[in-house]
Tab-separated table of N, CA and C in Angstrom:
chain	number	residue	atom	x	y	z
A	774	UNK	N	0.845	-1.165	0.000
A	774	UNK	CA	0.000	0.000	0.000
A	774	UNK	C	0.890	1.226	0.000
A	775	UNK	N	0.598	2.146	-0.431
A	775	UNK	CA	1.207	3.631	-0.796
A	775	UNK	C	0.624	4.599	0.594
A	776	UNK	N	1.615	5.135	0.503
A	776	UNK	CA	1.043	6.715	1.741
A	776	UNK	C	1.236	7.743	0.625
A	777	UNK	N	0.427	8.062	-0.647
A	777	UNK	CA	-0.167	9.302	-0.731
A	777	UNK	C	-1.055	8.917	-0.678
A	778	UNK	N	-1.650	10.292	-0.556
A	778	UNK	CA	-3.250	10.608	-0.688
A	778	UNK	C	-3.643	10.582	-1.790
A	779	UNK	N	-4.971	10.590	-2.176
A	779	UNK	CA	-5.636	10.162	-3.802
A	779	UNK	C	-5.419	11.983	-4.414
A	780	UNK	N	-5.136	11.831	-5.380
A	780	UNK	CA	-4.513	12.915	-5.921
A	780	UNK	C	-3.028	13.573	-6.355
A	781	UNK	N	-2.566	13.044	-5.056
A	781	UNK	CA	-1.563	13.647	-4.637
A	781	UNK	C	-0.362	12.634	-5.934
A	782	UNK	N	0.762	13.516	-6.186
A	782	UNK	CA	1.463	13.082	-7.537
A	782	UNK	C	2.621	11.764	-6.808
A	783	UNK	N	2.508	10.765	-7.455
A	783	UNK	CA	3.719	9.441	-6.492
A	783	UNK	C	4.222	9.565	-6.931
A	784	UNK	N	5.426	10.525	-7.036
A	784	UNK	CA	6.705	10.964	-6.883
A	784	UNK	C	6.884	12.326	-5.792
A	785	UNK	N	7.538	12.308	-5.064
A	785	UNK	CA	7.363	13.598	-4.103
A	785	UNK	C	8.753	15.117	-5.066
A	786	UNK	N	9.575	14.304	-5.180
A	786	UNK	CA	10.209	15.531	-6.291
A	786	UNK	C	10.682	14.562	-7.360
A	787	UNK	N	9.834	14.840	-8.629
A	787	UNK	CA	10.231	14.578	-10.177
A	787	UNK	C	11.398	14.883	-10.339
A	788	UNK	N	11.685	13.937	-11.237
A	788	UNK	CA	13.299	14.557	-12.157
A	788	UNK	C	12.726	15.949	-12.972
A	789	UNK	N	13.728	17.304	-13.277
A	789	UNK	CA	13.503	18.048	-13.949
A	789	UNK	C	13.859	17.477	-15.073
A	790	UNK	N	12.276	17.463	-16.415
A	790	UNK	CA	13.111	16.938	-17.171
A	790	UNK	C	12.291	18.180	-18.490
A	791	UNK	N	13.060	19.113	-18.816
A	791	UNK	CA	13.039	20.075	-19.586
A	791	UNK	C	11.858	20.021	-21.113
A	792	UNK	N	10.818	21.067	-21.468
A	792	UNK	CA	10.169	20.496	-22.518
A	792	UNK	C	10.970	20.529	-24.354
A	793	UNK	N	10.817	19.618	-24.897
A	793	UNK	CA	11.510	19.985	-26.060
A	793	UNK	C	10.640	20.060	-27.231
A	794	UNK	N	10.687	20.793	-28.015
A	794	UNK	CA	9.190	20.692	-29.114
A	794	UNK	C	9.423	19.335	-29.905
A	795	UNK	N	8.422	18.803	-30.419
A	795	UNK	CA	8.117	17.767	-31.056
A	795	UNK	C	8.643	17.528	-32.208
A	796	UNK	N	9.286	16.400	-32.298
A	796	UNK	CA	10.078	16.332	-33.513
A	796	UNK	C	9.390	16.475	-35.049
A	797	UNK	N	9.733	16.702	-36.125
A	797	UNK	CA	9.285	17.244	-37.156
A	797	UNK	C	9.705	16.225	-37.640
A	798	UNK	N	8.904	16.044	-39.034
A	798	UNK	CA	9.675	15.705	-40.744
A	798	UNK	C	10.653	15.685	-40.947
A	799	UNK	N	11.420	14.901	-41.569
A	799	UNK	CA	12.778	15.446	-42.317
A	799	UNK	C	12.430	16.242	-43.274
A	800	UNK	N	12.962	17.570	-43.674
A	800	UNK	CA	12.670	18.108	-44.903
A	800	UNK	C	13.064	16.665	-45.927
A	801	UNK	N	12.086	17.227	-47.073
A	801	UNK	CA	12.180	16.572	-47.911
A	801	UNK	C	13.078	17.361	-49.343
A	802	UNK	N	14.085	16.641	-50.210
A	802	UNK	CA	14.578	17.388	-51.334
A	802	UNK	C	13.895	18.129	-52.252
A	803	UNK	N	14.438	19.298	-52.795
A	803	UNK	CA	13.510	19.833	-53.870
A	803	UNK	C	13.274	18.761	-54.949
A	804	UNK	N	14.582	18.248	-55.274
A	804	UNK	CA	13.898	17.155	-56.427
A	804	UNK	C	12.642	16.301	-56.520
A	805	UNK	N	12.331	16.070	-55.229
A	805	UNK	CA	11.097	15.121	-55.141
A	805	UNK	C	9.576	16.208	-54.883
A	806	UNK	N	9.951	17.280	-54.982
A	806	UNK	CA	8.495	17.972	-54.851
A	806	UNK	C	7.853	18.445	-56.251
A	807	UNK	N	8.000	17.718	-57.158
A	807	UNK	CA	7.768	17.448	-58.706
A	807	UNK	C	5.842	17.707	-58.816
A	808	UNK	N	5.956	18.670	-59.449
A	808	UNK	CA	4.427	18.885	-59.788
A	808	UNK	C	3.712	18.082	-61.020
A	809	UNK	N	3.025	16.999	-60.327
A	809	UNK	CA	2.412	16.417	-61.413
A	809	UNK	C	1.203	16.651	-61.447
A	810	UNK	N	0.124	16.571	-62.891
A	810	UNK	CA	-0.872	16.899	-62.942
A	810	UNK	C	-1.538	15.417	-62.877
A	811	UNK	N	-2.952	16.093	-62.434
A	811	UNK	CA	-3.960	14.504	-62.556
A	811	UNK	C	-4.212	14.551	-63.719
A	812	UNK	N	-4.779	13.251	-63.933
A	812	UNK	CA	-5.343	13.212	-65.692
A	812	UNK	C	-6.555	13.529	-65.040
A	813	UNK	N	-7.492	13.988	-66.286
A	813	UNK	CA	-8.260	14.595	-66.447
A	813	UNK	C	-9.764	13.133	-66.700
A	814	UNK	N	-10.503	12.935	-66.145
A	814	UNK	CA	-11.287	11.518	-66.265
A	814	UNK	C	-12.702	11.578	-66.842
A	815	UNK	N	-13.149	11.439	-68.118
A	815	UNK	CA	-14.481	11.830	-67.966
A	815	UNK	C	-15.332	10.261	-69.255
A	816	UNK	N	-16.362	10.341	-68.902
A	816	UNK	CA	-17.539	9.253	-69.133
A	816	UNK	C	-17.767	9.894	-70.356
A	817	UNK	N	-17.724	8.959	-71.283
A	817	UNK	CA	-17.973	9.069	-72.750
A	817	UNK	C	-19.032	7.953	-73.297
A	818	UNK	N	-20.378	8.132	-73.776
A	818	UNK	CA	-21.303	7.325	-73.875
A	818	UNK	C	-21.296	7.454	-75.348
A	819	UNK	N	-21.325	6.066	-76.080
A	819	UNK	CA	-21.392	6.224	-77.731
A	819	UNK	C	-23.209	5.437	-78.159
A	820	UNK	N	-23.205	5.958	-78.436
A	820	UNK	CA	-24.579	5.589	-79.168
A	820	UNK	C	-24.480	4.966	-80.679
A	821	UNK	N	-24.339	3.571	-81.106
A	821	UNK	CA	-24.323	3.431	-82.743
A	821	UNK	C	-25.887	2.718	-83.637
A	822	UNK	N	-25.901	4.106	-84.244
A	822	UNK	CA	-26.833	3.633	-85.202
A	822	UNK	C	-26.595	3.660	-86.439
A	823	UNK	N	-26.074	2.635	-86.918
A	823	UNK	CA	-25.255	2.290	-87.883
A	823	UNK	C	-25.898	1.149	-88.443
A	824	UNK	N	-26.331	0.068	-87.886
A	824	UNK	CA	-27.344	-0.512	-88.804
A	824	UNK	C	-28.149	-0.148	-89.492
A	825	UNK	N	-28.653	-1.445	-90.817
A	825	UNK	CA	-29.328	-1.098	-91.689
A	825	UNK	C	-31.098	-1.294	-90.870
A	826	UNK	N	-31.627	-0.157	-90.967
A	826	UNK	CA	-32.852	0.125	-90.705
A	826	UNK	C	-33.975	0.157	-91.460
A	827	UNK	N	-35.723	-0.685	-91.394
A	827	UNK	CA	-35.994	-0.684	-92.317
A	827	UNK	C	-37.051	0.405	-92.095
A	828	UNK	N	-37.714	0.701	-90.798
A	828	UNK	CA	-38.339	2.016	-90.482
A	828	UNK	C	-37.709	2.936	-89.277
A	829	UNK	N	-38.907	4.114	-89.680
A	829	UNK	CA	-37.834	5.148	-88.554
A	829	UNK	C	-38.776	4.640	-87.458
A	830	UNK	N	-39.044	3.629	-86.825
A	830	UNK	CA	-39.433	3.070	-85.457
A	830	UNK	C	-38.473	2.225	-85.062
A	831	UNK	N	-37.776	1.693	-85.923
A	831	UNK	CA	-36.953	0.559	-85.959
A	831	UNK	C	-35.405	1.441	-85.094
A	832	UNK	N	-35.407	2.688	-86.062
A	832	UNK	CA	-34.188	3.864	-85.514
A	832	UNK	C	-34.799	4.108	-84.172
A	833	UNK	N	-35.886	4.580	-83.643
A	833	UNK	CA	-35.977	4.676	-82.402
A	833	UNK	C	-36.144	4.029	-81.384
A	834	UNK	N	-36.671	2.567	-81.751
A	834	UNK	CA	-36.187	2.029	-80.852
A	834	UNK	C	-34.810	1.621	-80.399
A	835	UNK	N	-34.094	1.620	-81.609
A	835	UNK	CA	-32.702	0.991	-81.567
A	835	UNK	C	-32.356	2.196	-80.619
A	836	UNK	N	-32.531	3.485	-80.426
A	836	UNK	CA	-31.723	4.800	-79.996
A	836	UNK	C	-32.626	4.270	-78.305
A	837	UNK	N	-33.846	3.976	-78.208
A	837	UNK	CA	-34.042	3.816	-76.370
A	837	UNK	C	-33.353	2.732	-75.916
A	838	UNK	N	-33.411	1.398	-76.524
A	838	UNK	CA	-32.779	0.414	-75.867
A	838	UNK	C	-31.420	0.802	-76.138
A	839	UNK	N	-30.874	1.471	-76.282
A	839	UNK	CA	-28.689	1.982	-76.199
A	839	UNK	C	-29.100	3.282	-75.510
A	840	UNK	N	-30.283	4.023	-75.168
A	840	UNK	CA	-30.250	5.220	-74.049
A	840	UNK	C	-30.496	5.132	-72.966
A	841	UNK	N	-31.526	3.429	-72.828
A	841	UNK	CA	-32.196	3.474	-71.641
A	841	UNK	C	-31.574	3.682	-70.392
A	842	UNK	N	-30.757	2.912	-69.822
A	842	UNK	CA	-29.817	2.630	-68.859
A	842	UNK	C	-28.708	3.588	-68.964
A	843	UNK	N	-28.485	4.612	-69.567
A	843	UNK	CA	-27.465	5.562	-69.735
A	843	UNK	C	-27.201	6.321	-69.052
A	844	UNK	N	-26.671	7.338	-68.070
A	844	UNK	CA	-26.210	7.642	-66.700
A	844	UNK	C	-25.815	9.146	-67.566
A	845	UNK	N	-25.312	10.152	-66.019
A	845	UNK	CA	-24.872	11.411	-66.862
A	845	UNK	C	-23.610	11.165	-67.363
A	846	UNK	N	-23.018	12.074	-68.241
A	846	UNK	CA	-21.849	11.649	-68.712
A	846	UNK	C	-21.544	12.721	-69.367
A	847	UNK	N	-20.309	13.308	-69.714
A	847	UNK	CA	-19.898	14.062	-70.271
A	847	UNK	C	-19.706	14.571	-71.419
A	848	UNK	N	-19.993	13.468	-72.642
A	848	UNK	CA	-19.812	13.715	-73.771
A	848	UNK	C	-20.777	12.318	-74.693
A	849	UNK	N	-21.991	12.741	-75.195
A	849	UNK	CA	-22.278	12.041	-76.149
A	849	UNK	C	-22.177	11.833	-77.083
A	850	UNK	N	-21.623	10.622	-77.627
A	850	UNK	CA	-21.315	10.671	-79.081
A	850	UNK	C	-22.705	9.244	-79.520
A	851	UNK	N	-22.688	9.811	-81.086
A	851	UNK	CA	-24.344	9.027	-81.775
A	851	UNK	C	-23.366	9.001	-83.364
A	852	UNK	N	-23.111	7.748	-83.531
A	852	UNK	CA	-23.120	7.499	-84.493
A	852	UNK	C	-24.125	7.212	-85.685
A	853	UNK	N	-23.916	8.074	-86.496
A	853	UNK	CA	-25.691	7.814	-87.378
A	853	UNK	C	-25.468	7.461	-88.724
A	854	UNK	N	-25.948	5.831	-89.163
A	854	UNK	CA	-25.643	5.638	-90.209
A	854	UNK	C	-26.085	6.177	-91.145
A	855	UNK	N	-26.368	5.843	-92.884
A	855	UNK	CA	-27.477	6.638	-93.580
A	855	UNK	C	-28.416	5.808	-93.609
A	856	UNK	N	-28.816	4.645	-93.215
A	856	UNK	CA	-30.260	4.352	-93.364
A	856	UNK	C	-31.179	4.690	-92.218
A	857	UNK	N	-30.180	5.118	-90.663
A	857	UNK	CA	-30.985	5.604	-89.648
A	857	UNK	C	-31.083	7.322	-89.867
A	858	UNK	N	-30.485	7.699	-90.761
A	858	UNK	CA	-30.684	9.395	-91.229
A	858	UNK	C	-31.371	9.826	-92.172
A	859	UNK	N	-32.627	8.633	-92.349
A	859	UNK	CA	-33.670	9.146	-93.669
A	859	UNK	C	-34.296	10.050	-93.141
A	860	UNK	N	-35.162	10.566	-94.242
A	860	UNK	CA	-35.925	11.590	-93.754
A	860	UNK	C	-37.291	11.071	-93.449
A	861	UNK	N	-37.964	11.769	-92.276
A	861	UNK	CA	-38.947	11.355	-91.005
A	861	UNK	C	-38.794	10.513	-90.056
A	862	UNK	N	-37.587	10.001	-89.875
A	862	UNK	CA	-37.537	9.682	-88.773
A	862	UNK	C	-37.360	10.362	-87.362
A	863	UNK	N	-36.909	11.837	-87.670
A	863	UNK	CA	-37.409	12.789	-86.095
A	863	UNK	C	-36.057	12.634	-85.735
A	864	UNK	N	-35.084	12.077	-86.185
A	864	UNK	CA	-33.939	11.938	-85.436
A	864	UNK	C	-32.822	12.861	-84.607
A	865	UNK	N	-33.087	13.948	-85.104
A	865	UNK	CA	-32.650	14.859	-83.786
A	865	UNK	C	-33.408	15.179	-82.553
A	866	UNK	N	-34.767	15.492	-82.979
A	866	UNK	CA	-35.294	15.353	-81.831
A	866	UNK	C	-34.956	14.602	-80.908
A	867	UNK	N	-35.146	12.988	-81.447
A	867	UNK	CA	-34.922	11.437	-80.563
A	867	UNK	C	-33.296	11.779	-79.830
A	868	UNK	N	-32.719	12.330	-80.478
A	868	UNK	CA	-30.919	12.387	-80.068
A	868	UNK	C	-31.064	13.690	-78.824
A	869	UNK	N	-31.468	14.753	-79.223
A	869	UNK	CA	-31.934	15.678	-78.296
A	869	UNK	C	-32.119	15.259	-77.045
A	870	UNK	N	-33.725	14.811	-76.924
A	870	UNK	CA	-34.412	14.156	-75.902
A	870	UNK	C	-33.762	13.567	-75.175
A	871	UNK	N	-32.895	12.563	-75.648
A	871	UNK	CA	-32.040	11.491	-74.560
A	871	UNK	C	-31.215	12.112	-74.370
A	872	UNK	N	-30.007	13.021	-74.330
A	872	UNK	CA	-28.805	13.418	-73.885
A	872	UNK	C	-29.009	15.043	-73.136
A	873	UNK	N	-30.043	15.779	-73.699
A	873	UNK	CA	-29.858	17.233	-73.035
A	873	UNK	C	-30.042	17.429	-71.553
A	874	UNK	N	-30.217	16.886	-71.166
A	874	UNK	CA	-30.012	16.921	-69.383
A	874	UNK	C	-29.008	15.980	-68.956
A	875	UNK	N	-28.756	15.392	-69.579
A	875	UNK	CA	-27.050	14.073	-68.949
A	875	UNK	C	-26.242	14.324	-69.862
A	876	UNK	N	-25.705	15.285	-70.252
A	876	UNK	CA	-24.508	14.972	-70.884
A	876	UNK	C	-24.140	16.898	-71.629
A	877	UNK	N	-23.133	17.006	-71.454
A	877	UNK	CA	-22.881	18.551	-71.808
A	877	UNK	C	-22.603	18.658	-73.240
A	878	UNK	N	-21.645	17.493	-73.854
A	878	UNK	CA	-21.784	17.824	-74.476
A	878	UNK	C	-22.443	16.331	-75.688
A	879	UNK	N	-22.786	16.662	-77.166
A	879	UNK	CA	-23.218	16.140	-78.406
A	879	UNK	C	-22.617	15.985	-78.839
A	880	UNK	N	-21.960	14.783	-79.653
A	880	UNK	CA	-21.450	14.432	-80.795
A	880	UNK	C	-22.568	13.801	-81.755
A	881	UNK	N	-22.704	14.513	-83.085
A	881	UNK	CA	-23.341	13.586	-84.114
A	881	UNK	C	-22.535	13.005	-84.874
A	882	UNK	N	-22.511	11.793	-85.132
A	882	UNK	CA	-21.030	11.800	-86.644
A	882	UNK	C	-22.093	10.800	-87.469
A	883	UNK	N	-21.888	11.808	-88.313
A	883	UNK	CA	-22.527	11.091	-89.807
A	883	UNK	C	-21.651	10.474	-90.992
A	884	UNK	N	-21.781	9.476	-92.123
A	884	UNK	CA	-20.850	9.183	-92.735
A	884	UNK	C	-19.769	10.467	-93.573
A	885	UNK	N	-18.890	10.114	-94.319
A	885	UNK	CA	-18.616	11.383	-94.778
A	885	UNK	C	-19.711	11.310	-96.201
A	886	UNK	N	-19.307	12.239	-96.358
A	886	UNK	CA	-20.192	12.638	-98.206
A	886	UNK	C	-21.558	12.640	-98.021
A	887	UNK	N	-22.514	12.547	-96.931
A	887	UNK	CA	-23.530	12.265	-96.688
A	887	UNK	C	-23.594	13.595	-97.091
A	888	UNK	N	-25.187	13.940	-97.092
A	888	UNK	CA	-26.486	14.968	-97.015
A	888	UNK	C	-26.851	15.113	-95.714
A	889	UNK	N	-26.361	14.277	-94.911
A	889	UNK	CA	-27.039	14.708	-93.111
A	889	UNK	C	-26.477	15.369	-92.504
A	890	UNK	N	-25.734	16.303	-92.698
A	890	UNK	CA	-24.670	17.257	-92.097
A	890	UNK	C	-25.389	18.075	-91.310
A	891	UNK	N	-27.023	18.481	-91.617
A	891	UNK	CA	-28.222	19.167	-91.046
A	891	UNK	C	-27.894	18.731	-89.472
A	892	UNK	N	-27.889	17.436	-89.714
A	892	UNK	CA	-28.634	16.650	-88.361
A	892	UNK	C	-27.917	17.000	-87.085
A	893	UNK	N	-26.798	17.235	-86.825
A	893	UNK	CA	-25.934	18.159	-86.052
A	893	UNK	C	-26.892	19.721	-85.568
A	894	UNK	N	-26.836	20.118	-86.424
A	894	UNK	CA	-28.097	21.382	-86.325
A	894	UNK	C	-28.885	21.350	-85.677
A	895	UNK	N	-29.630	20.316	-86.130
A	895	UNK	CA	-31.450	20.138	-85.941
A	895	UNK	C	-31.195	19.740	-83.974
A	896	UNK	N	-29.956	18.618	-83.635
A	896	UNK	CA	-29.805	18.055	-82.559
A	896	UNK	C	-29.528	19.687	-81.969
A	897	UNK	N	-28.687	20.365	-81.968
A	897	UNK	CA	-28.054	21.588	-81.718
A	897	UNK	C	-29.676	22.737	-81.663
A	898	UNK	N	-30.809	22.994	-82.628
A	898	UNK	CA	-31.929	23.565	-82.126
A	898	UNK	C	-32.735	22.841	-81.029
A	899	UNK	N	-32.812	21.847	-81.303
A	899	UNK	CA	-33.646	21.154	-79.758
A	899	UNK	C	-33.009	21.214	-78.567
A	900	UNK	N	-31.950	20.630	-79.164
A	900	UNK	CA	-31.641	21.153	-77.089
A	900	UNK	C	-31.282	22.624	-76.797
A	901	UNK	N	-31.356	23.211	-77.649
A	901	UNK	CA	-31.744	24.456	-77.191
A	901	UNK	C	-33.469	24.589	-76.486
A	902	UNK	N	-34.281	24.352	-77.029
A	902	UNK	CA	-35.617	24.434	-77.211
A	902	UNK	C	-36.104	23.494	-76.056
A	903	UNK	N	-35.285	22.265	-75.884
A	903	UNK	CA	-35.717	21.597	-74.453
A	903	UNK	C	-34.992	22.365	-73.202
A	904	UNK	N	-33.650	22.879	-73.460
A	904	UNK	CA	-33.210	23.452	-72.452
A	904	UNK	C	-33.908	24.828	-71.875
A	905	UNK	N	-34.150	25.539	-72.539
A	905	UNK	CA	-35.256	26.656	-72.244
A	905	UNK	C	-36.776	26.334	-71.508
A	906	UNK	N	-36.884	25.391	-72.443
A	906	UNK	CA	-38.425	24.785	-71.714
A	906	UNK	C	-38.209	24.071	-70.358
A	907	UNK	N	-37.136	23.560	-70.006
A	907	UNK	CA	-36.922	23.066	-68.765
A	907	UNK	C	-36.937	24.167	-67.958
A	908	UNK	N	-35.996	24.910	-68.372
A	908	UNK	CA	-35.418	26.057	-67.163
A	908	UNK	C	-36.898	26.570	-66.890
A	909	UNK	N	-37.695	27.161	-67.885
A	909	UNK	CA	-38.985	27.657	-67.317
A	909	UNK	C	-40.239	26.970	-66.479
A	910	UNK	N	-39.764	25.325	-66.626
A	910	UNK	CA	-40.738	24.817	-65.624
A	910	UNK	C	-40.000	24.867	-64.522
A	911	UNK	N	-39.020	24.979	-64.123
A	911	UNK	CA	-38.008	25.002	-62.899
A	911	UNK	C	-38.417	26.165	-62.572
A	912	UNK	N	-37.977	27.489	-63.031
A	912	UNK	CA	-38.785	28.794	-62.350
A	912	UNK	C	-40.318	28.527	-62.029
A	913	UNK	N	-41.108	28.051	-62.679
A	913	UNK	CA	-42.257	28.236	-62.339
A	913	UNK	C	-42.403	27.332	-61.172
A	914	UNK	N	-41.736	26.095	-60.863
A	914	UNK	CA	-41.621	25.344	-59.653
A	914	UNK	C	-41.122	26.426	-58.295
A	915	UNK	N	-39.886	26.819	-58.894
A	915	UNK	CA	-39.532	28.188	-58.046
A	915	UNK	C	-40.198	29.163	-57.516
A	916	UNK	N	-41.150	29.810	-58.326
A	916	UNK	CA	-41.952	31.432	-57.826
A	916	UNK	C	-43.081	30.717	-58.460
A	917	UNK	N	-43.851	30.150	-57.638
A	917	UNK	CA	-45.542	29.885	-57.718
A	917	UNK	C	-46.021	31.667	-58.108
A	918	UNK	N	-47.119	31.569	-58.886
A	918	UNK	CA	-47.871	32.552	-59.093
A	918	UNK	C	-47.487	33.152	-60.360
């Protein structure tokens, strides 16, 4: 059993033992403080409609089942053959619709020498035209009245 009292420090005089600040790092060499950059990482979703198509239902469905499950992503690319780039099939619209809220940016690529060079355009007026129409149901969600 001990004779201090509860509190009291069991040692009656400590060694003086002086404070020293806490040891540090070794500096490290300039050579090793080398600025590297990150790569840069981004989600690229391709869309190919490149088969031969025999209606423009046939093109849209082929464009939901390759949009359905599609996530946001940074850059859409839609490959468009010429039998999915006849005319009436709506196909910018359909390209529009699926990418203007997930994805910043559009790629259309059409064959070369084609006549569908439009279709870039037409994709390029709609999402304009959906993007506006969104933003204004969002304000109106915003300021009732």
């Amino acid at each position: 059993m001990t004779h201090r009292r509860p509190g009291q420090w069991p040692i009656d005089h400590p060694a003086d033992i002086p404070p020293a600040p806490a040891p540090s790092a070794p500096p490290r060499p300039a050579a090793d403080l080398v600025d590297v950059p990150r790569p840069d990482v981004r989600l690229v979703v391709t869309v190919d409609l490149t088969a031969d198509y025999d209606t423009p239902a046939d093109v849209s469905r082929a464009l939901f089942e390759q949009t359905r499950h599609a996530s946001d992503c940074h850059t859409a690319i839609v490959r468009v053959g010429e039998s999915a780039a006849r005319p009436g099939t709506d196909l910018g619209k359909s390209i529009a619709s699926a990418f203007y809220l997930s994805a910043r940016h559009i790629e259309v690529h059409v064959p070369a020498g084609t006549r569908h060079a439009y279709l870039a355009s037409e994709v390029a007026r709609y999402v304009r035209l959906f993007h506006d129409d969104h933003v204004r149901m969002l304000q109106t969600l915003h300021n009732p009245g």
